Tab-separated table of C-alpha atoms in Angstrom:
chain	number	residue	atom	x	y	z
A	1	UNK	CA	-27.447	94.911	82.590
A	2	UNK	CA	-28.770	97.681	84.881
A	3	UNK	CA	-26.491	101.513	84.463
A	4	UNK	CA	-26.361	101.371	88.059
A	5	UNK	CA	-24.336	98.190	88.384
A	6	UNK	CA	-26.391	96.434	90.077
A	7	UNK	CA	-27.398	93.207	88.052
A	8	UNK	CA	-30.170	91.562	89.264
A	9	UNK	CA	-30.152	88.544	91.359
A	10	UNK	CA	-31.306	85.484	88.912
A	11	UNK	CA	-30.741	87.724	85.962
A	12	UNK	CA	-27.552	85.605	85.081
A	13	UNK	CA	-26.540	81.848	85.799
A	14	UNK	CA	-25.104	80.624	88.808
A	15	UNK	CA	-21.919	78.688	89.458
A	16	UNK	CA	-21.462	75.413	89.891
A	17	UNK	CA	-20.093	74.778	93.379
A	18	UNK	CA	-19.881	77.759	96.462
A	19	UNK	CA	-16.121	77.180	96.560
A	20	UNK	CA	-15.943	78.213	92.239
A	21	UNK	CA	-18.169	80.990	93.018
A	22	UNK	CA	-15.907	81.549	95.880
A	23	UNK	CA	-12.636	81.211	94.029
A	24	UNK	CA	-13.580	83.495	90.871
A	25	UNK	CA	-14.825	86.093	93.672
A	26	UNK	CA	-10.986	85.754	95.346
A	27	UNK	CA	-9.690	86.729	92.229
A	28	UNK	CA	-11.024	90.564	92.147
A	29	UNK	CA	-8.246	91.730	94.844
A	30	UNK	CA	-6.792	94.937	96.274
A	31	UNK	CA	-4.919	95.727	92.363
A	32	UNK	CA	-8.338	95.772	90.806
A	33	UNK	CA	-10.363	98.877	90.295
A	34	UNK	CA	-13.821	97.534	89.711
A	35	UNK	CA	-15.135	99.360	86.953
A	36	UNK	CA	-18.790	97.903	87.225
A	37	UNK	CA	-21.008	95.391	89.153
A	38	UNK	CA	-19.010	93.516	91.853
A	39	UNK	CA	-21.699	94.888	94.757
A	40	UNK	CA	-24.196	91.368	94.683
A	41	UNK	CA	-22.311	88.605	94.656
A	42	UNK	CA	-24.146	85.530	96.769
A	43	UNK	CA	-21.591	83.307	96.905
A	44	UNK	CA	-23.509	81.048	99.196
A	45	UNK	CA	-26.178	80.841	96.329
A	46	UNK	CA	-23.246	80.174	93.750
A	47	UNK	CA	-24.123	83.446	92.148
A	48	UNK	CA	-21.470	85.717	90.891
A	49	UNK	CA	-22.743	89.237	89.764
A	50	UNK	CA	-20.866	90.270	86.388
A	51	UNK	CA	-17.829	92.690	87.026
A	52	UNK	CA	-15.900	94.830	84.515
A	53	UNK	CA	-12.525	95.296	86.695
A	54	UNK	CA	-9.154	97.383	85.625
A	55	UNK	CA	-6.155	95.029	86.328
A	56	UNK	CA	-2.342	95.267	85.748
A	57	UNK	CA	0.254	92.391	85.315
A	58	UNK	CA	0.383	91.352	89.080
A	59	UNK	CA	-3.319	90.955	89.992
A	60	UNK	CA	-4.327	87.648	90.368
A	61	UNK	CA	-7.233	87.445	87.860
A	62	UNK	CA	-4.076	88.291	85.135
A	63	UNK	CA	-2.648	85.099	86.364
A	64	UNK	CA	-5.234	81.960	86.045
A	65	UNK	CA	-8.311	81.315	83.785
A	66	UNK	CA	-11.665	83.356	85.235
A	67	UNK	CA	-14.208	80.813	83.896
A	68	UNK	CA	-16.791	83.248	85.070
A	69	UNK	CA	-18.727	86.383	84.997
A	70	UNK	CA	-15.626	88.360	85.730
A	71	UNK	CA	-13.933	90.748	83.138
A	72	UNK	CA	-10.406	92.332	83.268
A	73	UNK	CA	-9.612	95.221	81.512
A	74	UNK	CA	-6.054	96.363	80.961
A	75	UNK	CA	-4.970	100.077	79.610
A	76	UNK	CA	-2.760	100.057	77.011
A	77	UNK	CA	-1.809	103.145	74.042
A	78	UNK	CA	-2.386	101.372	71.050
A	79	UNK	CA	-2.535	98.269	69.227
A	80	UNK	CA	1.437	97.910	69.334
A	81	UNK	CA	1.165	98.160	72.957
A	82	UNK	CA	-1.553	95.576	73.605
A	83	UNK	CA	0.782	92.914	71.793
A	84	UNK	CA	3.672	93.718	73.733
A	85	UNK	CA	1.988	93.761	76.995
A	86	UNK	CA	0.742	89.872	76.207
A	87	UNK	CA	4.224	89.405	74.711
A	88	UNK	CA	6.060	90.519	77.936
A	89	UNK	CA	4.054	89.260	80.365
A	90	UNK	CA	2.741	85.869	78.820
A	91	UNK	CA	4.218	84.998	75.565
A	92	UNK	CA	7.899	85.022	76.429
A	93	UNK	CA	7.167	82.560	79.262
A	94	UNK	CA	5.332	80.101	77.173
A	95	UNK	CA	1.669	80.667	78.597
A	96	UNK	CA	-0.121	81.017	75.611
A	97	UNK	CA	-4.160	81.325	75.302
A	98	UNK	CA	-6.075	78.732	74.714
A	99	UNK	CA	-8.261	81.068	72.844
A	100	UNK	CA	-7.829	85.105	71.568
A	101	UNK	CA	-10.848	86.848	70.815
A	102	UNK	CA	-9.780	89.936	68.807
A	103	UNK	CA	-12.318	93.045	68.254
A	104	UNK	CA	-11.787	95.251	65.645
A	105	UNK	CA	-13.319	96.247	62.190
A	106	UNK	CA	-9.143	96.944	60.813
A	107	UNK	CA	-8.242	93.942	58.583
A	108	UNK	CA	-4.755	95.191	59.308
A	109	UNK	CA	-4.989	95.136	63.067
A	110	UNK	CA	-6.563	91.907	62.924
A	111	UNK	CA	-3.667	89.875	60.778
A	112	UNK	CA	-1.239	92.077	63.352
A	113	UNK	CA	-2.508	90.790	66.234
A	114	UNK	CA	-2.501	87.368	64.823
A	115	UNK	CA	1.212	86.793	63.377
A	116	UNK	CA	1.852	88.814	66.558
A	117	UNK	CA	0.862	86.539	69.871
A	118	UNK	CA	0.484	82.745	69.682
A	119	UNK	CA	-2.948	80.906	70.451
A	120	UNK	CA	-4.429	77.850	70.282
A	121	UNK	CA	-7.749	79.171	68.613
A	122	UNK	CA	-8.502	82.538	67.443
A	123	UNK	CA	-12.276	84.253	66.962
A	124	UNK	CA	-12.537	87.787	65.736
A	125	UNK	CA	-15.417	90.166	66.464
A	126	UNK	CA	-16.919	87.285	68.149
A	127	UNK	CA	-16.423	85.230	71.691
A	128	UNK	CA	-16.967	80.985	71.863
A	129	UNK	CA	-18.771	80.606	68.697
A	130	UNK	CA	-14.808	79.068	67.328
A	131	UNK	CA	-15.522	76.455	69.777
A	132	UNK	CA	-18.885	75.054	68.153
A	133	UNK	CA	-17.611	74.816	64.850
A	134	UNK	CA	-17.087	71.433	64.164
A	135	UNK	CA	-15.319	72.194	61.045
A	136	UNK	CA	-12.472	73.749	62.997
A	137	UNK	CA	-9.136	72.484	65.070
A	138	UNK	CA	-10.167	72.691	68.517
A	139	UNK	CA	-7.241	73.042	70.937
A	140	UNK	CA	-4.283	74.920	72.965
A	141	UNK	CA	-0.769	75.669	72.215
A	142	UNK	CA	2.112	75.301	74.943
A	143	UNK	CA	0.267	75.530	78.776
A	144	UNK	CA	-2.961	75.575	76.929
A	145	UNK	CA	-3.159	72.379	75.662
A	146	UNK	CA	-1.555	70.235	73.026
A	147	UNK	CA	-2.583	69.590	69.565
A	148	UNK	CA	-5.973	69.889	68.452
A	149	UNK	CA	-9.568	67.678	67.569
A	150	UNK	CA	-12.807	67.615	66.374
A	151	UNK	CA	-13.801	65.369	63.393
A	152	UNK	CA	-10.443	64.530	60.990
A	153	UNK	CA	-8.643	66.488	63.283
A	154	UNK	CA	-9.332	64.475	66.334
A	155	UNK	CA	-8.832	61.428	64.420
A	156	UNK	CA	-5.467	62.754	62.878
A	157	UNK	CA	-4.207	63.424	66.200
A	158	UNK	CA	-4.771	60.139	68.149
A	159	UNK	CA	-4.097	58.223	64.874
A	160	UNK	CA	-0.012	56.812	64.112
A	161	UNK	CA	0.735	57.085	60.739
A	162	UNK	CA	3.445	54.256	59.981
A	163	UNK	CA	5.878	55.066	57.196
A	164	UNK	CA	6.218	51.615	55.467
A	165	UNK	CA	8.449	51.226	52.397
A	166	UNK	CA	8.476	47.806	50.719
A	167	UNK	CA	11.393	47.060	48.171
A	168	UNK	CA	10.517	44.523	45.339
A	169	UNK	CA	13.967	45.071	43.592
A	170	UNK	CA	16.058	41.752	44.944
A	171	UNK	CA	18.338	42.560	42.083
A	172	UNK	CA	22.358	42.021	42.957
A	173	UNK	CA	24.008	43.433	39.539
A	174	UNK	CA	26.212	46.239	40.247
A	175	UNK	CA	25.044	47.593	36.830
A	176	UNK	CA	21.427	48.019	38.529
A	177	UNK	CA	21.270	51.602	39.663
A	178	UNK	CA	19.466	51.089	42.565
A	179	UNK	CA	22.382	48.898	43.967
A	180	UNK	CA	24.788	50.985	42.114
A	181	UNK	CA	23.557	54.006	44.000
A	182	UNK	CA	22.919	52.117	47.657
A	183	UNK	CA	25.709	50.375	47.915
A	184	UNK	CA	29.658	51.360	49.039
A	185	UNK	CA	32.227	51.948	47.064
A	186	UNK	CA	30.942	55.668	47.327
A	187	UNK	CA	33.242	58.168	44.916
A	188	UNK	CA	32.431	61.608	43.813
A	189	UNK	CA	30.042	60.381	40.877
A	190	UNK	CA	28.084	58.945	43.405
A	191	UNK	CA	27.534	62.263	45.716
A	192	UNK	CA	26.798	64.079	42.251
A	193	UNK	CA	24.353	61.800	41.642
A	194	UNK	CA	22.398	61.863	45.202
A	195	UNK	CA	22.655	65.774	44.783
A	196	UNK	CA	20.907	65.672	41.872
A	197	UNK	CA	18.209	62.998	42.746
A	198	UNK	CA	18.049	65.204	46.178
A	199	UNK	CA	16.937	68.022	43.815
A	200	UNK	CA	13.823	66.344	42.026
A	201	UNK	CA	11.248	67.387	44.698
A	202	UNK	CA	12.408	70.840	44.419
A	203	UNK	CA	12.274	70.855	40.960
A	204	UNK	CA	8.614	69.279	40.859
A	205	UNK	CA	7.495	71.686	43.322
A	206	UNK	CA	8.410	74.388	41.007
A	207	UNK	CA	7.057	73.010	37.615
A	208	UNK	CA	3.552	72.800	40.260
A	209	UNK	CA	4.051	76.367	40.639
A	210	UNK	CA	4.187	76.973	36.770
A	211	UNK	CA	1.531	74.242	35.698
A	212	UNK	CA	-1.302	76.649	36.526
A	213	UNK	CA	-0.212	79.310	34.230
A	214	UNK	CA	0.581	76.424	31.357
A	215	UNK	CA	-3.087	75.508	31.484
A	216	UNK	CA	-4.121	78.572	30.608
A	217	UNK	CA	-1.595	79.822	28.371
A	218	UNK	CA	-2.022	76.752	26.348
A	219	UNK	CA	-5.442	77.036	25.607
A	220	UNK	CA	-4.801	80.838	24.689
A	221	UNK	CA	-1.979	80.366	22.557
A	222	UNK	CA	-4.162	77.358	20.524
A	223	UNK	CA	-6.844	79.844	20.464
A	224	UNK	CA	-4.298	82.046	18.710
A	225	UNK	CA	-3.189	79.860	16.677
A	226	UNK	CA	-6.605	78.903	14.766
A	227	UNK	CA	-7.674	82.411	14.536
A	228	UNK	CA	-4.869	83.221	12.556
A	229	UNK	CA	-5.078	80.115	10.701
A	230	UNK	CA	-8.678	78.949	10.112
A	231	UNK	CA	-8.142	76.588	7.831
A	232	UNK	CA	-7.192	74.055	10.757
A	233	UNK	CA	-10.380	74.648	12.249
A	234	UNK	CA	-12.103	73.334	9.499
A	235	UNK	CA	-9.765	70.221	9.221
A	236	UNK	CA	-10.553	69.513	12.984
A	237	UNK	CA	-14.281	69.569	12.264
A	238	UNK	CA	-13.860	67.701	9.513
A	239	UNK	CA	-11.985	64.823	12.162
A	240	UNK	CA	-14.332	61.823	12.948
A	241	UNK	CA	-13.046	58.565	14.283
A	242	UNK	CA	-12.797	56.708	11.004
A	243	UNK	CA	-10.287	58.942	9.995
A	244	UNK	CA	-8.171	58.957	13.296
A	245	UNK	CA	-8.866	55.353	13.197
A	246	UNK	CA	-7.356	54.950	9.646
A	247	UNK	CA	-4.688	57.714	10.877
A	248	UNK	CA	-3.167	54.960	13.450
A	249	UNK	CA	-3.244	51.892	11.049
A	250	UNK	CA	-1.203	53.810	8.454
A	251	UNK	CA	1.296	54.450	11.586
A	252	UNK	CA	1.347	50.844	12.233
A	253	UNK	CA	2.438	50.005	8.923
């Protein structure tokens, strides 16, 4: 783009009706201090000159999607401030972005912003190329949009996942405890014993947590083990299958 402002006509691609053209031009109104461009709009030729225009909270371009060559720029003091201003203005009424492009080099600012103000998509030091990527959830959040797609997740959302459970127990002995459990009369061993089956994921969830650091603190500690002891190394050499064979028909016995 020119210094002067002044982009040239055909420089940039039109719109796609006069009355878009003519709608994103309505949007740069008496609260906007244009900034640059805005002086060769041909509307009647669809073309919209780019514009770099300082808005506040009540101009209209701060209220509706642009979809065009028109950028508003707010003030704000900091980082802190550019969050609350969305926050304020957008967040706490449930108009969220369908998209939030966030510029800056601070991995700090960027994970602020983030867990900060709500989006449906999110592209960093970059603008559209979020869209493209076919390996990512495409989609709003709130006003935006609902949900997302693209490959799996496209097919995820528009897919119903039925929860089917099929019980192959027709057992009736009250000494079953599956019909023990499931059916009245319910005392106080009973409620112990749902608390404690209620546990079980909880308690899985943790050994997954541990398992990790048992794979490798096994190995380690048999490393140990055989260094002190090397003797055992040379016995596990000295293993072949005849012997494990003849190992297990000895236990049989």
């Amino acid at each position: 783009l020119e210094e002067s402002g002044q982009t040239m006509y055909g420089d940039v691609g039109k719109m796609i009706s006069v009355e878009y053209a003519q709608r994103v031009t309505d949007l740069i109104d008496s609260t906007c201090q244009i900034i640059y461009g805005g002086k060769t709009h041909k509307v009647d030729d669809r073309f919209v000159a780019p514009t770099v225009v300082e808005a506040n909270a009540d101009s209209n371009i701060m209220k509706s999607e642009i979809f065009g060559p028109v950028l508003a720029v707010v003030t704000v003091p900091n980082v802190q401030g550019a969050i609350d201003f969305v926050n304020t203005h957008y967040s706490s009424k449930g108009e969220h972005p369908l998209a939030m492009y966030i510029f800056s080099k601070s991995k700090e600012e960027q994970n602020q912003i983030m867990t900060s103000i709500p989006s449906g998509m999110c592209a960093i030091n970059d603008v559209l190329k979020q869209s493209a990527n076919y390996h990512l959830p495409f989609g709003g959040i709130g006003a935006s949009g609902m949900n997302t797609y693209y490959g799996k997740f496209g097919f995820d959302f528009y897919s119903h996942y039925r929860g089917t459970l099929v019980e192959n127990n027709f057992s009736t002995q009250k000494f079953d405890p599956t019909v023990w459990l499931t059916f009245p009369p319910y005392d106080g061993m009973k409620l112990f014993a749902y608390r404690c089956i209620s546990k079980f994921p909880l308690i899985l969830d943790n050994i997954k947590k541990v398992l990790p650091f048992v794979k490798v603190a096994i190995p380690f500690c048999a490393a140990m083990y055989l260094a002190n002891h090397p003797a055992m190394v040379d016995m596990i050499l000295d293993l072949n299958i005849k012997k494990i064979l003849k190992w297990i028909s000895l236990a049989w016995r």
